[in-house]
Short mmCIF file of C-alpha atoms (C1' of nucleotides) in Angstrom, two decimals:
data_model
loop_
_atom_site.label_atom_id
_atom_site.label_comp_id
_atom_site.label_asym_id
_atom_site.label_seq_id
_atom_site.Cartn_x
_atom_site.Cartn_y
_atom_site.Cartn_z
CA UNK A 1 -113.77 -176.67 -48.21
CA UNK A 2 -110.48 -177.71 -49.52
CA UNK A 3 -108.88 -176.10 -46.51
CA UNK A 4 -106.53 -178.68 -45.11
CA UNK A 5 -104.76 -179.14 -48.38
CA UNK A 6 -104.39 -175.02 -49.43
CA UNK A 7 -103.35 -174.09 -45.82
CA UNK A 8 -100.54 -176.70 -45.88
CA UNK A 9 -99.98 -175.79 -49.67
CA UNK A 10 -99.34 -172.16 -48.60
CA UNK A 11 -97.19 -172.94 -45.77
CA UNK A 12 -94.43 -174.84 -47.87
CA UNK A 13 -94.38 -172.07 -50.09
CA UNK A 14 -93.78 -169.56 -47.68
CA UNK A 15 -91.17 -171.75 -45.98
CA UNK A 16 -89.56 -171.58 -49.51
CA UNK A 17 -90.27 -167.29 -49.84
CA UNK A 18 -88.48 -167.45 -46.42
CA UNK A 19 -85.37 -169.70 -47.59
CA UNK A 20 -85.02 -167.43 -50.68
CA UNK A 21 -85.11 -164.30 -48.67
CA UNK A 22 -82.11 -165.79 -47.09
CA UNK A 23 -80.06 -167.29 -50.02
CA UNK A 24 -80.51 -164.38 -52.20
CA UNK A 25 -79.45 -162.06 -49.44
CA UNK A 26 -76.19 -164.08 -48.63
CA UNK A 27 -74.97 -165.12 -51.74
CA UNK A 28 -76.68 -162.77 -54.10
CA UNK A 29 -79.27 -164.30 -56.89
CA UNK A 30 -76.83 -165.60 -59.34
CA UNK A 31 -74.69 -167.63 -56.74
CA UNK A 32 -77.96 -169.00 -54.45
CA UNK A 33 -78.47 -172.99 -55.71
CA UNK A 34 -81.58 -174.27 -55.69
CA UNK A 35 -81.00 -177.27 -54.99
CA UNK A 36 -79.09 -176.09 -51.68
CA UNK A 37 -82.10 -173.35 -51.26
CA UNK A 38 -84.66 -175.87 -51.21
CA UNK A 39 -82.92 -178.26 -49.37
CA UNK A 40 -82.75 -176.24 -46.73
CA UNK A 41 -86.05 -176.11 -45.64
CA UNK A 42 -86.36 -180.09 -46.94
CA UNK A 43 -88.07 -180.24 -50.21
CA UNK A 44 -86.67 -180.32 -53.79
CA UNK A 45 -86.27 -178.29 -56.78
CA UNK A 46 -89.77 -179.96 -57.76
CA UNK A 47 -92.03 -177.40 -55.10
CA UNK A 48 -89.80 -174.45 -56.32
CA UNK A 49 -90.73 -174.62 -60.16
CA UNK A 50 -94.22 -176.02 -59.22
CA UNK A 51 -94.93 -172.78 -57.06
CA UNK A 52 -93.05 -170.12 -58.56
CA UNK A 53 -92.24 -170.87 -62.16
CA UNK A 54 -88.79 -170.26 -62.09
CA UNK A 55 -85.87 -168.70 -60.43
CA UNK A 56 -86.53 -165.36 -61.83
CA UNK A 57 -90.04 -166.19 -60.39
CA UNK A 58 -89.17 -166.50 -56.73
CA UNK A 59 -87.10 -163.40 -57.03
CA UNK A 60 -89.83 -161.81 -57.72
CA UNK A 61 -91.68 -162.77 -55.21
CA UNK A 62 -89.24 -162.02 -52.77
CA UNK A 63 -88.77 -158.84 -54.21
CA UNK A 64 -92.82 -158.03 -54.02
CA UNK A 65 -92.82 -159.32 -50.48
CA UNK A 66 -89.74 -156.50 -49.15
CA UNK A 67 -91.06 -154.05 -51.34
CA UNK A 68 -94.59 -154.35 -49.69
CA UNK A 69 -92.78 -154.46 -46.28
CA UNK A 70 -90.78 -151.49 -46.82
CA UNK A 71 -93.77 -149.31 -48.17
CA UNK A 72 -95.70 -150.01 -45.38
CA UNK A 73 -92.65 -149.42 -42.65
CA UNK A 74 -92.26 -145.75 -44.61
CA UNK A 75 -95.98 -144.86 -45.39
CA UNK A 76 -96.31 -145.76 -41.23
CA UNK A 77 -93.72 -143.56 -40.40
CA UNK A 78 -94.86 -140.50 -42.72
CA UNK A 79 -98.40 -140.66 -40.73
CA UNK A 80 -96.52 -139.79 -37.66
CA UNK A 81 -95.46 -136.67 -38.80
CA UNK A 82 -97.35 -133.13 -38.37
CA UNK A 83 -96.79 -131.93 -41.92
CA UNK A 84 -97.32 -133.51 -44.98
CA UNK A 85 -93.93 -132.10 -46.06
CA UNK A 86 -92.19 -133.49 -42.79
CA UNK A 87 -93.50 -136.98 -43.81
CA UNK A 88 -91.66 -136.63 -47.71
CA UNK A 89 -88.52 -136.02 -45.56
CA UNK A 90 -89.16 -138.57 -43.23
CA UNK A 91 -89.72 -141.33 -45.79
CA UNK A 92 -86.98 -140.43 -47.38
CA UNK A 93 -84.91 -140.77 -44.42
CA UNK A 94 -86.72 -144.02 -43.45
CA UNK A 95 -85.40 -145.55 -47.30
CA UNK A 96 -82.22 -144.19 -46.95
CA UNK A 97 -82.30 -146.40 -43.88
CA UNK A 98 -83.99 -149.31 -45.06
CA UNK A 99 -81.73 -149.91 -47.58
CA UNK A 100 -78.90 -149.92 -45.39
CA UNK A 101 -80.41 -153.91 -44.60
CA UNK A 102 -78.16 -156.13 -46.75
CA UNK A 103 -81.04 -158.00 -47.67
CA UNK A 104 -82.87 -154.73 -49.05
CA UNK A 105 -79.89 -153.84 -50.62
CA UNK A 106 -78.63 -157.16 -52.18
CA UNK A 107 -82.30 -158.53 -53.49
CA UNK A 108 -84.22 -155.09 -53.92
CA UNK A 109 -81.42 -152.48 -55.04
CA UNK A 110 -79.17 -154.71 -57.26
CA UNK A 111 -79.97 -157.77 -58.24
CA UNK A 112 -83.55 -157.00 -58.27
CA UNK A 113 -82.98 -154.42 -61.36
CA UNK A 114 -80.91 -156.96 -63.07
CA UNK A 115 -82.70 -159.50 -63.00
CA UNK A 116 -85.98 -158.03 -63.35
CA UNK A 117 -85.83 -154.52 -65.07
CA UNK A 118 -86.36 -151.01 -63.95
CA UNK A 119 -88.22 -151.08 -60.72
CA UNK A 120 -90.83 -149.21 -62.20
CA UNK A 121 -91.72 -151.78 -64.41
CA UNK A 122 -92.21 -154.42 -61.97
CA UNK A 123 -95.78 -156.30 -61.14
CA UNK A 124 -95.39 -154.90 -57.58
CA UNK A 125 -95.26 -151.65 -59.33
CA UNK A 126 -92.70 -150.37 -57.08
CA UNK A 127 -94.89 -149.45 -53.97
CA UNK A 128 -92.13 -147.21 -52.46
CA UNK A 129 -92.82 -145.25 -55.11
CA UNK A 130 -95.84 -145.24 -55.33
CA UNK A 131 -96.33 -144.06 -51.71
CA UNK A 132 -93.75 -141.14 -52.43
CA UNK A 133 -95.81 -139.71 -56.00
CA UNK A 134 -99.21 -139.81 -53.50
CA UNK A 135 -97.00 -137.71 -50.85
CA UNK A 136 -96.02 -134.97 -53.68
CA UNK A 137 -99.20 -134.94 -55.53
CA UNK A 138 -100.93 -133.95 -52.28
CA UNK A 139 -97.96 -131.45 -51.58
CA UNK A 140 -98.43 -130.20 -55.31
CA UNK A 141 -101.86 -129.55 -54.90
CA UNK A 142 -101.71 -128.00 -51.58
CA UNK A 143 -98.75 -125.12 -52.96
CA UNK A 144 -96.26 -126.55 -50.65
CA UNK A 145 -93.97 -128.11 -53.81
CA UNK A 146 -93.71 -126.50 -57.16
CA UNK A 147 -95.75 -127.58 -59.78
CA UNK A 148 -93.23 -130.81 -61.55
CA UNK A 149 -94.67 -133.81 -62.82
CA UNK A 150 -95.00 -135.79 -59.52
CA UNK A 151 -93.75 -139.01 -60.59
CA UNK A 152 -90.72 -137.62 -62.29
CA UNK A 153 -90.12 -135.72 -58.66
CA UNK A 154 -90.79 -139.23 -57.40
CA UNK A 155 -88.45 -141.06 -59.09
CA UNK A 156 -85.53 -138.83 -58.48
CA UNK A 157 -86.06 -138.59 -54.89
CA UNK A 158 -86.31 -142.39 -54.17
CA UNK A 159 -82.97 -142.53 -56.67
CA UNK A 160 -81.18 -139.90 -54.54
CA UNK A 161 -81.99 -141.93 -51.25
CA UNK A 162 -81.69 -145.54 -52.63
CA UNK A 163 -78.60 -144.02 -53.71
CA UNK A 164 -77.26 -142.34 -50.71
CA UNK A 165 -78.30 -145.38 -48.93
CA UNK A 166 -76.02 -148.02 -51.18
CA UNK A 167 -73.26 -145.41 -50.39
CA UNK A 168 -73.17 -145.33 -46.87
CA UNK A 169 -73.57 -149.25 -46.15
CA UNK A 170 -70.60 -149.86 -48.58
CA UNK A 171 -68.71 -147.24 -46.90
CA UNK A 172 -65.73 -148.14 -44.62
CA UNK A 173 -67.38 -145.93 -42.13
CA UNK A 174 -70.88 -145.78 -41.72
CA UNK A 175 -71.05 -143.98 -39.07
CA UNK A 176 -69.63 -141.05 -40.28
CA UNK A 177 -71.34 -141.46 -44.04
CA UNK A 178 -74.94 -141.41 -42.74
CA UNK A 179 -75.56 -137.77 -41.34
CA UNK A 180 -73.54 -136.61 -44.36
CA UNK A 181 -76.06 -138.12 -47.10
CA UNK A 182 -79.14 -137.42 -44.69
CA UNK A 183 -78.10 -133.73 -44.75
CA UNK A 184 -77.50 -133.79 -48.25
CA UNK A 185 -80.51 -135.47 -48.96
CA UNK A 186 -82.67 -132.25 -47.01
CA UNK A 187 -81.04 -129.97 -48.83
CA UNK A 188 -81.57 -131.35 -52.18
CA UNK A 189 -85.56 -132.16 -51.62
CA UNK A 190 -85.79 -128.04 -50.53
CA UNK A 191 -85.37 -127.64 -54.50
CA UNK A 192 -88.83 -128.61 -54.57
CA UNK A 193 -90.18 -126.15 -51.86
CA UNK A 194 -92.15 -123.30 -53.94
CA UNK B 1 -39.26 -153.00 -79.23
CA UNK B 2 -41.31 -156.44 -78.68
CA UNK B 3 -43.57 -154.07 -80.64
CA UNK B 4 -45.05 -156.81 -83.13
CA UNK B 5 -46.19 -159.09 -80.22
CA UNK B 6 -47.19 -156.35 -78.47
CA UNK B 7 -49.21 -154.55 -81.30
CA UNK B 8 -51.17 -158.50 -81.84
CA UNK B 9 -51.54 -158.80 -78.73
CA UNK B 10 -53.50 -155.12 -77.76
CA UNK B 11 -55.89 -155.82 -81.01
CA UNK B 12 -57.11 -158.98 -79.64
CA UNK B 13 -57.73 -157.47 -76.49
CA UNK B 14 -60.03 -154.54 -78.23
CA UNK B 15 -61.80 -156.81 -80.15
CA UNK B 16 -62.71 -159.00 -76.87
CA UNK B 17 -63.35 -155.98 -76.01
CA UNK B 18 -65.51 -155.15 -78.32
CA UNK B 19 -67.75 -158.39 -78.64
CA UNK B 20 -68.07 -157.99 -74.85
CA UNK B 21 -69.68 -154.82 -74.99
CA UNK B 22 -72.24 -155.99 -77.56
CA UNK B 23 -73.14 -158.99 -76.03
CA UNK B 24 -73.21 -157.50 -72.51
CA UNK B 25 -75.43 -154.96 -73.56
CA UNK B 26 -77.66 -157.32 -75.84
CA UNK B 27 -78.07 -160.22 -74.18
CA UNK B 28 -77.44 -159.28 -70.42
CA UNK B 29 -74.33 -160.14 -68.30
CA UNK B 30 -76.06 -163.67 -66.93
CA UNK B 31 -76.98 -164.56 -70.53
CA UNK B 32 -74.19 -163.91 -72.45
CA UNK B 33 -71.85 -167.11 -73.53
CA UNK B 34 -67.95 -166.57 -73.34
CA UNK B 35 -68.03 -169.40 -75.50
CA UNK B 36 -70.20 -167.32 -78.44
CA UNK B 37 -68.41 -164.32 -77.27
CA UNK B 38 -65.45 -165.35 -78.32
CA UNK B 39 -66.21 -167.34 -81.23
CA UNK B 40 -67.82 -164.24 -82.92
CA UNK B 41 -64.64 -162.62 -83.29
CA UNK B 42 -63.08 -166.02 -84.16
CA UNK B 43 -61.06 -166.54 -80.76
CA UNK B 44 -61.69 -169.43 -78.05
CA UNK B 45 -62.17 -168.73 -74.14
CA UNK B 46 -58.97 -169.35 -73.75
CA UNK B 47 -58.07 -165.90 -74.97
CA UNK B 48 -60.38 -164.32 -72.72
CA UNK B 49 -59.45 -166.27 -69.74
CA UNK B 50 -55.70 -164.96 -70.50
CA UNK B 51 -56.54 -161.62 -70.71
CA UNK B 52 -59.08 -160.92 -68.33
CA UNK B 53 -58.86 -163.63 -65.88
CA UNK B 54 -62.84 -164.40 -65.51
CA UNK B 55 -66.43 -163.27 -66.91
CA UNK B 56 -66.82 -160.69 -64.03
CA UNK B 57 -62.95 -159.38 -65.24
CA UNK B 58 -64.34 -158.95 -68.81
CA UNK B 59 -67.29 -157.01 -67.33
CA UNK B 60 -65.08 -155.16 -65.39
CA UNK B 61 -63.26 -153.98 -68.22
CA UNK B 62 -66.20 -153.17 -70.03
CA UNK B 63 -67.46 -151.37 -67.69
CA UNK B 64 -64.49 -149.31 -66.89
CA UNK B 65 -64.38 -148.18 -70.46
CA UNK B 66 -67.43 -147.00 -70.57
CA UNK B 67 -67.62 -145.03 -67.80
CA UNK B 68 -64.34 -143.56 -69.04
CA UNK B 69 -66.69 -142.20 -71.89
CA UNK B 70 -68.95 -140.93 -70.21
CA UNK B 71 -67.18 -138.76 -67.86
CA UNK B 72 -64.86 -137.57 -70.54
CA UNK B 73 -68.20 -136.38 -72.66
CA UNK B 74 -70.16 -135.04 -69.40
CA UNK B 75 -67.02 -132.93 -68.79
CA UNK B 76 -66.17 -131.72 -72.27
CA UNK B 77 -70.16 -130.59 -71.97
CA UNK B 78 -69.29 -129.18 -68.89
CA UNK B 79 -66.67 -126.90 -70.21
CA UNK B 80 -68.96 -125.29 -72.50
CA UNK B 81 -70.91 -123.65 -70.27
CA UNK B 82 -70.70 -120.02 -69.16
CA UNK B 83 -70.86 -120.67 -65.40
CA UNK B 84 -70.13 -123.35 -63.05
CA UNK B 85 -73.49 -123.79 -62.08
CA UNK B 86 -74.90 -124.07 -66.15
CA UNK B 87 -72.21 -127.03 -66.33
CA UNK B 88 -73.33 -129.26 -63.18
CA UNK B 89 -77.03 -128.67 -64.97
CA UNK B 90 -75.55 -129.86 -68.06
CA UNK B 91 -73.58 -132.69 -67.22
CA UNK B 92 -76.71 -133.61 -65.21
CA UNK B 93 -78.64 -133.61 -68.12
CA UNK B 94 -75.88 -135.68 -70.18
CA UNK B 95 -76.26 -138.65 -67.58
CA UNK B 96 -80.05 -138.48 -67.98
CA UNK B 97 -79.43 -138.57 -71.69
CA UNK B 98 -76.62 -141.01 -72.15
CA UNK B 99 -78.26 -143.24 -69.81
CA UNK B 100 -80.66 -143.90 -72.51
CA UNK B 101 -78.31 -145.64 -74.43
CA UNK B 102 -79.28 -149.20 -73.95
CA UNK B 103 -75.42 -150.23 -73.66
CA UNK B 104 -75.10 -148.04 -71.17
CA UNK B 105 -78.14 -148.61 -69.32
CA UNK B 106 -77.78 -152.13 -69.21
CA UNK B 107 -74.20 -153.03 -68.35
CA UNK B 108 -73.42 -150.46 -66.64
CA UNK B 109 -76.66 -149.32 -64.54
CA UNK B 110 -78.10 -152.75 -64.28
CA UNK B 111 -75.49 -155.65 -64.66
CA UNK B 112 -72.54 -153.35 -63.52
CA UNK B 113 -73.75 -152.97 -59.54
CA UNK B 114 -75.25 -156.33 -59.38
CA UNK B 115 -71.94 -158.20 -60.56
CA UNK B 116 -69.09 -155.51 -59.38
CA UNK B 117 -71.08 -154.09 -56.19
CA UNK B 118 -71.12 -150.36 -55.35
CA UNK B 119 -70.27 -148.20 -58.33
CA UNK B 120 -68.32 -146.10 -55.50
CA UNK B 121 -66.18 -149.03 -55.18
CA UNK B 122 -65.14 -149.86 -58.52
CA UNK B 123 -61.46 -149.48 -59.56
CA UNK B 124 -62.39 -146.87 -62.00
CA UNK B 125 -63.60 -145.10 -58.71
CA UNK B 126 -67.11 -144.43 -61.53
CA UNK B 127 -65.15 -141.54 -63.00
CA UNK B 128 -68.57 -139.69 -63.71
CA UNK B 129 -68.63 -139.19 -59.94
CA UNK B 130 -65.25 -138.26 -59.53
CA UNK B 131 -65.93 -135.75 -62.24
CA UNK B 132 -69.58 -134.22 -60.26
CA UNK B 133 -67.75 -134.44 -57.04
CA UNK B 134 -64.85 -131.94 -58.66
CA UNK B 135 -67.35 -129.51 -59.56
CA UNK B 136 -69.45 -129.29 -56.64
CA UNK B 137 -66.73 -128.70 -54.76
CA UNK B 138 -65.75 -125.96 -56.41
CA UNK B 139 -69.13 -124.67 -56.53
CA UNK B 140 -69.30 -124.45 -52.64
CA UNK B 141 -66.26 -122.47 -52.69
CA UNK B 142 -66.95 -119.83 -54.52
CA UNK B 143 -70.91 -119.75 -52.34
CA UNK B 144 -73.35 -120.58 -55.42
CA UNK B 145 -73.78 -124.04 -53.57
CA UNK B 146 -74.80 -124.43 -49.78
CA UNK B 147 -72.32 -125.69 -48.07
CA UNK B 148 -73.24 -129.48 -47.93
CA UNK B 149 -70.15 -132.69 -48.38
CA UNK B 150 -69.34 -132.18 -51.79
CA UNK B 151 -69.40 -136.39 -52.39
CA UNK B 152 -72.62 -136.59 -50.66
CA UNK B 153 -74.14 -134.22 -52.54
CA UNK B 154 -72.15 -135.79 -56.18
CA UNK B 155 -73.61 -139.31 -55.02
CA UNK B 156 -77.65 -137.75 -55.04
CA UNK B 157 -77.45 -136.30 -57.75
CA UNK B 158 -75.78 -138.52 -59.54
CA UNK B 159 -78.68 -141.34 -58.26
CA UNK B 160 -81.53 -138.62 -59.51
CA UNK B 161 -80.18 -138.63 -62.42
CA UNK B 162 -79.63 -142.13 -63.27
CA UNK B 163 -82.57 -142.94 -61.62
CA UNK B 164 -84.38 -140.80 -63.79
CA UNK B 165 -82.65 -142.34 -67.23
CA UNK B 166 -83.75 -145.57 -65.99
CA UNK B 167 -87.02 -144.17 -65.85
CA UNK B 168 -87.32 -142.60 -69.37
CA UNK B 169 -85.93 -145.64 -70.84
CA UNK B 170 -88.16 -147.79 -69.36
CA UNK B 171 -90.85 -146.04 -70.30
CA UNK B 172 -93.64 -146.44 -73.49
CA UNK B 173 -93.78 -142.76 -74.64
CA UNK B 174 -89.69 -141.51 -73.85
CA UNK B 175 -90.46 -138.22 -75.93
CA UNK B 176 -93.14 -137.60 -73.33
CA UNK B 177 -91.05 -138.20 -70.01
CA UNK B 178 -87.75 -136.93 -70.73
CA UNK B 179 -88.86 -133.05 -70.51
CA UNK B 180 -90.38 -134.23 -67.21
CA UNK B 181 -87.10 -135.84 -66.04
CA UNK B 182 -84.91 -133.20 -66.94
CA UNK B 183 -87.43 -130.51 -65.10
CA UNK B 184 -87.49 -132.16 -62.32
CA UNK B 185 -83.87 -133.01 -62.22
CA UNK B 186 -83.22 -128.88 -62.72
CA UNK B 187 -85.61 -127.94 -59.85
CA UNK B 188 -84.47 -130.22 -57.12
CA UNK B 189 -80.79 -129.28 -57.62
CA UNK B 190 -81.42 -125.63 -57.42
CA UNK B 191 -82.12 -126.75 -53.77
CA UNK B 192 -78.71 -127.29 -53.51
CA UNK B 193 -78.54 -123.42 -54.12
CA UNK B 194 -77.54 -120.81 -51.34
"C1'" DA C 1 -29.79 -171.65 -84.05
"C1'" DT C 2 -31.59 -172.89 -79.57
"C1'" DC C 3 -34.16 -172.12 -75.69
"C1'" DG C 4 -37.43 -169.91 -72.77
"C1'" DT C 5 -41.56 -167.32 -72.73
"C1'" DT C 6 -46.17 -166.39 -73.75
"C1'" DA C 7 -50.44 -165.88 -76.32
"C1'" DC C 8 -53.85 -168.65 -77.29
"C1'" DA C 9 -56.35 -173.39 -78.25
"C1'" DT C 10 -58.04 -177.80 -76.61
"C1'" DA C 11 -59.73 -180.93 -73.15
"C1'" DC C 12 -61.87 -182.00 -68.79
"C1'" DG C 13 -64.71 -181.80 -64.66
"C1'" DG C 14 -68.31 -179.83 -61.92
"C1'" DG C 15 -72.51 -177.61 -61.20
"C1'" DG C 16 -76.74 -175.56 -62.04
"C1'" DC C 17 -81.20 -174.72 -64.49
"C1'" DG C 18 -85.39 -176.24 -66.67
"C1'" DT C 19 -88.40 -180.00 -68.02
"C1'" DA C 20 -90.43 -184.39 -68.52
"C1'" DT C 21 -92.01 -188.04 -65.98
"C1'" DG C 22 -93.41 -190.54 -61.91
"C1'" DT C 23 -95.90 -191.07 -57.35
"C1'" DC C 24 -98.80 -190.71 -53.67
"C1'" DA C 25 -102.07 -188.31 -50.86
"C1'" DA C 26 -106.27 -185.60 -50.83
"C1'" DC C 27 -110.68 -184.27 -52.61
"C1'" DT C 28 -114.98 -185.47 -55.50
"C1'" DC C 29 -118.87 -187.78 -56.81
"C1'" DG C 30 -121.89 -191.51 -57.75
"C1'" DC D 1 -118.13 -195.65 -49.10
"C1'" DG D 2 -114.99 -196.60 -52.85
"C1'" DA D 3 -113.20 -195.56 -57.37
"C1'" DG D 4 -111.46 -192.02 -60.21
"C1'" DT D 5 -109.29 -187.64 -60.73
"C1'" DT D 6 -106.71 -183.84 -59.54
"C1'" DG D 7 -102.72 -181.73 -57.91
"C1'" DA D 8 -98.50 -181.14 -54.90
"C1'" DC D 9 -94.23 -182.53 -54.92
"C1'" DA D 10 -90.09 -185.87 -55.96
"C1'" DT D 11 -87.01 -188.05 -59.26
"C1'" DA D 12 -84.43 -188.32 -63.45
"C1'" DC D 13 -82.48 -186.51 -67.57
"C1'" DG D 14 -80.20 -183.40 -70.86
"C1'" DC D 15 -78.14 -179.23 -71.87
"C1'" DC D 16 -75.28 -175.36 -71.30
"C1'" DC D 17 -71.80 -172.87 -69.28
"C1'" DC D 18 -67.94 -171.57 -66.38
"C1'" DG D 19 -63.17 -172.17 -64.69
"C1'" DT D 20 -58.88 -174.66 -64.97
"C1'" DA D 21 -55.38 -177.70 -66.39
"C1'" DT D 22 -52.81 -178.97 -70.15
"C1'" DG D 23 -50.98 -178.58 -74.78
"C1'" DT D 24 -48.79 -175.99 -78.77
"C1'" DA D 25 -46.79 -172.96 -81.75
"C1'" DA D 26 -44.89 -168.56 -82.55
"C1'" DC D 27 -42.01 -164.89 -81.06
"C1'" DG D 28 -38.00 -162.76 -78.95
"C1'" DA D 29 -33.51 -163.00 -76.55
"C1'" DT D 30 -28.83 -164.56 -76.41
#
DNA sequence: ATCGTTACATACGGGGCGTATGTCAACTCG
DNA sequence: CGAGTTGACATACGCCCCGTATGTAACGAT
């Protein structure tokens, strides 16, 4: 088959995903060139818009890829636990974390909603949260939670932890920050216990 | 005394002002010209440059004046209420609704953290927290809150909330979700309940 | 009345994005 | 096996926009 061609074709554009992942997450979306982006891993602007469109498109991309990653990271650490309920906390925990990465937070948690809308909205349909409505609907059915529209529930929780988490990377003192929101973040998810 | 200059001078500034927010909020933060900006209230750049110093100074601004608003109406809701409690419910539910506002929603939930960084860190200090903070505070003295750091706690709430405007806006049916939102929003802070 | 200050306009340079066009290698098919 | 076609990527061009340096005219002080 056309194999040689479409295997090198879909190395060059994850060498340019890669590059992307970097630029965006060091200079933030509006400052990363293309020209120097592409450059970097020696092609021109001429693979970029052939592969991806446009800028917006590779952000995307990127943004689809981390997303992907970071569902996967939390939905693996939520099998781990005993309790279904012990899994919501975990995840949440395991975001709060996540997004203490400057390249979650830069690309995912700020310029990813500028550039590209409410999260929700997005093609990758925001598989964090996805994974997080599953988690409650289950708990819903089961009597653990109290009966709330699970992807309203959803939404807030994965705000409250994105949230925590953009708080306690740009603190001065990390250290400190972290238990504070993780404890904070327990408490307010026991609202939900019936 | 140099009143007259003075006077000329402060009316220019609110109507850059003014055209900011408009743009800003129509067009996006990336999108907007300083060059139309300007022109639409029949000024040059260079006015803009004098007063504000850059784009990202003009968004500043903006942004600072808005938030100003919204704490001021969160907390004049606030007042209202019979309890303590009743007004951190309320002003919760203000955010959720004056998050709808697509000025709101777009320069200052989208563009606003993506150009300035961490709402925590803005020179305004994001008065709306400041505001939440103040009350939970005093909630956890008096016992009707657990006692949990009063900014942590300001900061998830705060993200549930927004989080959950973002959502509503977003969404096809808005008439549908709010309710939803605004449930859920009332049943995971009574977690935050002793 | 003169001079310094300052609010704003004009002019200039640099850079970046998107597109139109070119090129060369790889696959297809007679 | 060779000619034609497709497609991956490079090159070249125009446009817009930001920031700054420079100019100017009005206002206030002395």
């Amino acid at each position: 088959m056309a194999t040689r061609r479409a295997e090198k074709m879909e190395e060059t554009r994850q060498r340019l995903l890669a590059a992307a992942r970097v630029a965006f997450a060091e200079k933030g979306y509006a400052a990363a060139s293309m020209d120097d982006l592409t450059a970097a891993v020696g092609l021109t602007r001429g693979a970029l818009y052939h592969h991806f469109g446009d800028k917006r498109g590779l952000l995307l991309a990127v943004v689809t890829e981390i997303d992907a990653a970071m569902a996967a990271r939390a939905h693996a650490i939520g099998q781990q636990c005993g309790t279904l309920w012990d899994a919501l906390l975990a995840e949440g925990a395991a975001y709060i974390d996540m997004a203490r990465e400057p390249e979650v937070q830069r690309i995912v948690l700020l310029d990813g909603p500028a550039v590209l809308g409410d999260p929700s909205q997005w093609p990758s349909q925001n598989s964090c949260l996805q994974t997080t409505t599953q988690v409650l609907r289950r708990l819903i059915a089961d009597g653990t939670v109290r009966a709330v529209d699970p992807e309203a529930a959803a939404r807030l929780i994965n705000g409250a932890a994105l949230n925590a988490a953009l708080w306690v990377a740009a603190s001065n003192t990390p250290e400190e920050v972290l238990p504070k929101a993780q404890e904070a973040f327990r408490v307010l998810a026991s609202g939900l216990l019936a």
